[in-house]
Coordinates of C-alpha atoms in Angstrom, one line a residue:
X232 CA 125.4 59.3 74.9
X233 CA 124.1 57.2 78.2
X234 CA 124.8 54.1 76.0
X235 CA 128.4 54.9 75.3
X236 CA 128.9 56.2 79.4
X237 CA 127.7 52.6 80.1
X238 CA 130.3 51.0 77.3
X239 CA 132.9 53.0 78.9
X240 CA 132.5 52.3 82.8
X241 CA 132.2 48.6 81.6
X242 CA 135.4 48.3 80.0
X243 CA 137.1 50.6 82.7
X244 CA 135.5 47.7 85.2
X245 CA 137.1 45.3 83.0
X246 CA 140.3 47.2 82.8
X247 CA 140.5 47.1 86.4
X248 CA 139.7 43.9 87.2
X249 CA 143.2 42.7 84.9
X250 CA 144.8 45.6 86.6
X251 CA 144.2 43.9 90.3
X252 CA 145.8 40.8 89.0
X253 CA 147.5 39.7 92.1
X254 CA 151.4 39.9 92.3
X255 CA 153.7 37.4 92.9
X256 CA 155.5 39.3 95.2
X257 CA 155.2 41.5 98.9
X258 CA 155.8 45.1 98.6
X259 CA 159.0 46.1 100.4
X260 CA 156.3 48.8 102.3
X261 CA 154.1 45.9 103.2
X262 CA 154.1 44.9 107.1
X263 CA 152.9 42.0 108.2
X264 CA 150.7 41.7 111.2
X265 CA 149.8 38.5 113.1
X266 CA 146.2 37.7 113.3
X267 CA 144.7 39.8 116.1
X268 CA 142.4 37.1 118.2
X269 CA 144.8 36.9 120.3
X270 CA 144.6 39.7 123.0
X271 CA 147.2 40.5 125.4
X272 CA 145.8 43.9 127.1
X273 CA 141.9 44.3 126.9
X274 CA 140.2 47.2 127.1
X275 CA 137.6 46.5 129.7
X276 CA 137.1 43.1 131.5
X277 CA 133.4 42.3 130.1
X278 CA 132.7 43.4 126.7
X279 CA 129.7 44.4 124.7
X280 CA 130.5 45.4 121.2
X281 CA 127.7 47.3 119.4
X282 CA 127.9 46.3 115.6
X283 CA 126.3 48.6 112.6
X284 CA 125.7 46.7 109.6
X285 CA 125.3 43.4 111.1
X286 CA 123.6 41.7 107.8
X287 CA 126.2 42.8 105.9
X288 CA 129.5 40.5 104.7
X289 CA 131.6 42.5 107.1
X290 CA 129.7 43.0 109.5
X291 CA 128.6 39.1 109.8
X292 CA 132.0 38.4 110.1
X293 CA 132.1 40.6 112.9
X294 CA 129.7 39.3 114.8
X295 CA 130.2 36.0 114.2
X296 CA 133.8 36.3 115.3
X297 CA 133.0 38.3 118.2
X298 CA 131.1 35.6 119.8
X299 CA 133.3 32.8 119.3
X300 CA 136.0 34.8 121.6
X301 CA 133.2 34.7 124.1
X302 CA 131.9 39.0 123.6
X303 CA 128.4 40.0 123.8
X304 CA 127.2 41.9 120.7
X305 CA 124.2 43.7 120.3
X306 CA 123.8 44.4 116.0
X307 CA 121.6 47.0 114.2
X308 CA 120.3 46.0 110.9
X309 CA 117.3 46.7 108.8
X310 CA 116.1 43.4 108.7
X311 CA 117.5 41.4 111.3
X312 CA 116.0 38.2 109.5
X313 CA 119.8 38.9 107.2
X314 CA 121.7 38.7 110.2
X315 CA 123.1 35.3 109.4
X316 CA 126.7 33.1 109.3
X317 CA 129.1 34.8 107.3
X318 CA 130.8 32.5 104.4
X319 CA 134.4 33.4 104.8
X320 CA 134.2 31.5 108.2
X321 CA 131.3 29.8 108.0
X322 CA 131.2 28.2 104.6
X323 CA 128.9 28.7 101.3
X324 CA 126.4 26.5 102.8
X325 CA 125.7 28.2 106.2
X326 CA 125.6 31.6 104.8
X327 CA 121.2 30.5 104.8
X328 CA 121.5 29.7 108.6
X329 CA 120.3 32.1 110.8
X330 CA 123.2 33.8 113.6
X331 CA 122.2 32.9 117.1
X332 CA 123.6 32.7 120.2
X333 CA 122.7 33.9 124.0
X334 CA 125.2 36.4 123.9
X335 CA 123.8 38.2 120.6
X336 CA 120.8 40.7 120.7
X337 CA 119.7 41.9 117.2
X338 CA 117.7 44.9 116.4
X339 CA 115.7 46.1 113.8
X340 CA 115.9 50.0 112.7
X341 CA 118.2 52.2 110.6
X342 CA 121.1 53.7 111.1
X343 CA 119.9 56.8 109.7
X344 CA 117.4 57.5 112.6
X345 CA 118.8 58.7 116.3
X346 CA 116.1 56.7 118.4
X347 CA 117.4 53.4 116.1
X348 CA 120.9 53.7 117.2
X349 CA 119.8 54.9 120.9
X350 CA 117.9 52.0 121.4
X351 CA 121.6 49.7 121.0
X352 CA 123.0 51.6 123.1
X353 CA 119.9 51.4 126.1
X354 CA 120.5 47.7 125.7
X355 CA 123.5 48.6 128.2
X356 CA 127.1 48.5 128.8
X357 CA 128.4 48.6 125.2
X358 CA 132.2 48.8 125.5
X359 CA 133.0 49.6 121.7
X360 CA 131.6 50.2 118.1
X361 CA 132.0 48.7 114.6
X362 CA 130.9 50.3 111.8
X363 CA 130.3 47.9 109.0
X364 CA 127.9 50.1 106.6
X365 CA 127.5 49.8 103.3
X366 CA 124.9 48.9 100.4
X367 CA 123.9 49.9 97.1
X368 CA 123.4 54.1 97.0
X369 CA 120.3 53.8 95.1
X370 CA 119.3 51.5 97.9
X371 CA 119.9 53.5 101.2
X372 CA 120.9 56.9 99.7
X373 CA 123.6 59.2 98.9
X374 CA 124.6 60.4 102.6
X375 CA 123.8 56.7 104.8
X376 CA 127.4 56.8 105.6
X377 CA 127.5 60.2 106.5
X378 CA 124.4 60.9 108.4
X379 CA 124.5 57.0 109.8
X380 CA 127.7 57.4 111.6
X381 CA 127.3 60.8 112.7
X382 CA 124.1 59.6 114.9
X383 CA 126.3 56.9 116.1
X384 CA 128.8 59.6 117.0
X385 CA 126.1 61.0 118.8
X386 CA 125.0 58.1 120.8
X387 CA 128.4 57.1 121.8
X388 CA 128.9 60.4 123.5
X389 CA 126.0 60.3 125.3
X390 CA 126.7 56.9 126.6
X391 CA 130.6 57.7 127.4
X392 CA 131.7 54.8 125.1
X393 CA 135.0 55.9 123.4
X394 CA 136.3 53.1 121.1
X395 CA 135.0 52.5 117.2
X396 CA 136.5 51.1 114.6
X397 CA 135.0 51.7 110.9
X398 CA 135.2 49.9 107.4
X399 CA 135.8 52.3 104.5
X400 CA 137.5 51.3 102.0
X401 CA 140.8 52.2 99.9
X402 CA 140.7 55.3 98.3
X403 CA 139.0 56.6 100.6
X404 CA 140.4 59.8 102.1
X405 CA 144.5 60.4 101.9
X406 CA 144.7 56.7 100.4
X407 CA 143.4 57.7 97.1
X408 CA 147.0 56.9 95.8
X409 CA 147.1 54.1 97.3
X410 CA 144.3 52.4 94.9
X411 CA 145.4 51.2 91.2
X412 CA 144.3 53.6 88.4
X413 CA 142.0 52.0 86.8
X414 CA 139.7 51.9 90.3
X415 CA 140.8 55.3 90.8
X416 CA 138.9 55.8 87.8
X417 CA 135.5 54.2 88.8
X418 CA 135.8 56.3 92.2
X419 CA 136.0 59.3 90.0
X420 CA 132.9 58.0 87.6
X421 CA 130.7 55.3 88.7
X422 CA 131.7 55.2 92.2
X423 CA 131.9 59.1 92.9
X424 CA 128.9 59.4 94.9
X425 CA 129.6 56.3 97.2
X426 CA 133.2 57.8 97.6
X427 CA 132.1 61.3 98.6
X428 CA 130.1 59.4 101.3
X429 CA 132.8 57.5 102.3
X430 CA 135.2 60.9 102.2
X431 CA 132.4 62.7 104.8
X432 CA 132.3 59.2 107.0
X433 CA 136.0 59.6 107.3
X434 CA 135.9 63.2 108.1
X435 CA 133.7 63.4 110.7
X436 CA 136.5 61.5 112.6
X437 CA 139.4 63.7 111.8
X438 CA 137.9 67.4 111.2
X439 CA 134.4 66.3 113.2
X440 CA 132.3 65.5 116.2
X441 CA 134.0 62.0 116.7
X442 CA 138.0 63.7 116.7
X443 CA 137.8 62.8 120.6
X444 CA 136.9 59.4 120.3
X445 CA 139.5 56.2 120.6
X446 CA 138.9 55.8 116.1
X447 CA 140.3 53.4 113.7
X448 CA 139.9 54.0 110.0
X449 CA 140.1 50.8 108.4
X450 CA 140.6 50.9 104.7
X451 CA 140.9 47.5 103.3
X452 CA 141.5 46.3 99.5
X453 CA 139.8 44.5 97.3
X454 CA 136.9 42.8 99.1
X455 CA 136.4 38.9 99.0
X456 CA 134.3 36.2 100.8
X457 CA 137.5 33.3 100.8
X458 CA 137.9 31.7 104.3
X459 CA 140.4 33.9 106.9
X460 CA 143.9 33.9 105.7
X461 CA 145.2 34.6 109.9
X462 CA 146.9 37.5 108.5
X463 CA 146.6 40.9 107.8
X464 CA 149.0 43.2 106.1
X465 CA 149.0 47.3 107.0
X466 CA 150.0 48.4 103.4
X467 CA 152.1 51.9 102.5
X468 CA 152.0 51.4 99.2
X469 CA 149.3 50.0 96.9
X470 CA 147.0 47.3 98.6
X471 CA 146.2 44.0 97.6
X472 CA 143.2 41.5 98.2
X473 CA 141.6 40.5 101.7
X474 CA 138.8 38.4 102.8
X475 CA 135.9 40.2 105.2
X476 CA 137.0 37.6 107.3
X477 CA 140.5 39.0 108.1
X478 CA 139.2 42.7 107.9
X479 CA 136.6 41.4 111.0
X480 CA 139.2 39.8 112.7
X481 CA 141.3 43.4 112.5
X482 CA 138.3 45.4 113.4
X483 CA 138.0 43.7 116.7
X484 CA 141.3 44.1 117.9
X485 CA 140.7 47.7 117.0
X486 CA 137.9 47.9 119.7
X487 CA 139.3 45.1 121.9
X488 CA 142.7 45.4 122.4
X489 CA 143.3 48.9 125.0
X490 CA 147.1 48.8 123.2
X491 CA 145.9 48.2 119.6
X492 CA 148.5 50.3 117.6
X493 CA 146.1 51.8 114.7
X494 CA 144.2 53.6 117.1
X495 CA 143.9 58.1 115.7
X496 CA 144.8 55.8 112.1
X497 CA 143.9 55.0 109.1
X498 CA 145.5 51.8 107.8
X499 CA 145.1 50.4 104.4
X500 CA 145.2 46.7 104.7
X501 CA 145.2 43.8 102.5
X502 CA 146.0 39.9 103.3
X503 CA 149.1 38.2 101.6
X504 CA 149.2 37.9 97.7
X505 CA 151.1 41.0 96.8
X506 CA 150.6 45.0 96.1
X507 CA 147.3 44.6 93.5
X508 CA 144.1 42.5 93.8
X509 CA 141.9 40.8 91.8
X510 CA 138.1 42.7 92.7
X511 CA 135.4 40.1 93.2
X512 CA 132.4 41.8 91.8
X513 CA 130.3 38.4 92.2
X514 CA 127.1 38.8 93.6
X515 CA 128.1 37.0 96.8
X516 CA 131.1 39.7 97.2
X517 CA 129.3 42.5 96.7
X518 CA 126.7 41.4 99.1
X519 CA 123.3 40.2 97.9
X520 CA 122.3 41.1 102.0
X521 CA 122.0 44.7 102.4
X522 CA 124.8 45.6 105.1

């Protein structure tokens, strides 16, 4: 019986993958929006952007991007050894290079323990949050998401900080509709414990402790590790594709820009190439570093 489960959510994956074959066309509920590293209204003059999930695709991406526009960053992440340049903007060969600058401080600790996350925010003067979690359940547990976010809820309160933006993904939520069937059908199988931690994450911003805080949902498509594409797309319908490099760049206009429109929201995104995607479920995509 476990044999035939296993033949089943392998052909479903397969079945998916030709279902995200990318379109040759833009959704008439597609909206483009320019690349957001530009800002025109900041939210505070000197920024410190407190990144969870710094070893992870995303949240590299983050980080990285953050300091080339000149923000300080202090990063949680379990081992802070992974912290390193992302490959969307880096390039495969610097993904080995270790990511260092004077206006980075990383620290070692989990998410899931309040005196980990406390300590990022003692380091002073954070300004804004990005949450970047993710790994394998089996890995970090059914409830990381959850629990991880809810002690960063806690910390931000206690430190007045008021902006956050977090990475979900699509399907997540109100957007189940929003995903093609055949990945709708691996969130309800193979994926359903990731997905009910994802579904909690997202609630503890809308019907939880973090309602009162300046949120961003962001719920991106299919995942990849290309080079930034410049734009991103806020999708009404179904999503396509998107490098972690454009979904970093959107993130940070989330908790840099004081005007940033998505803010309350939770915006599907994608990059160009139409209204499926192709997933990526390389190794390198779905992160061989534990986020």
């Amino acid at each position: 019986q476990e044999g035939k489960m296993r033949v089943l959510v392998l052909s479903l994956m397969a079945a998916s993958a030709a279902a995200f074959a990318p379109s040759s066309f833009l959704a008439p509920s597609l909206r483009s929006t320019a690349s957001m590293s530009t800002r025109t209204s900041p939210l505070a003059l000197d920024m410190k952007i407190a990144v969870f999930g710094a070893s992870g695709l995303t949240g590299a991406e983050v980080t990285y991007q953050a300091l080339q526009r000149g923000e300080s960053v202090v990063a949680l992440a379990r081992t802070p050894s992974k912290v390193t340049k992302p490959e969307g903007s880096c390039g495969a060969d610097a993904v080995t290079e270790l990511l260092t600058d004077p206006n980075l401080t990383v620290l070692g600790g989990s998410v899931t323990n309040q005196a980990d996350v406390d300590a990022v925010f003692a380091e002073g003067d954070v300004t804004s949050v990005v949450v970047a979690l993710g790994g394998k359940t089996a890995d970090v547990g059914e409830t990381m998401l959850t629990d991880g976010t809810g002690n960063i809820i806690k910390a931000m309160k206690s430190n007045g900080v008021k902006r956050i933006a977090v990475v979900t993904s699509i399907g997540a939520g109100d957007s189940e509709d929003q995903a093609p069937f055949f990945f709708k059908v691996l969130m309800w199988t193979a994926m359903k414990k990731i997905f009910t931690d994802k579904n909690n994450q997202e609630a503890l911003f809308f019907n939880g402790p973090g309602k009162d805080l300046e949120f961003c949902i962001v719920r991106p498509g299919g995942l990849n590790v290309e080079p930034p594409t410049g734009v991103v797309n806020v999708i009404e319908g179904q999503a396509g594709s998107i490098p972690r490099a454009d979904v970093a760049d959107f993130c940070l206009g989330a908790v840099l820009d004081a005007d940033f429109p998505y803010i309350g929201k939770a915006p599907c995104i994608s990059s160009l190439g139409g209204t499926s995607w192709t997933k990526d479920r390389s190794a390198a995509a779905r992160g061989a570093m534990a986020d």
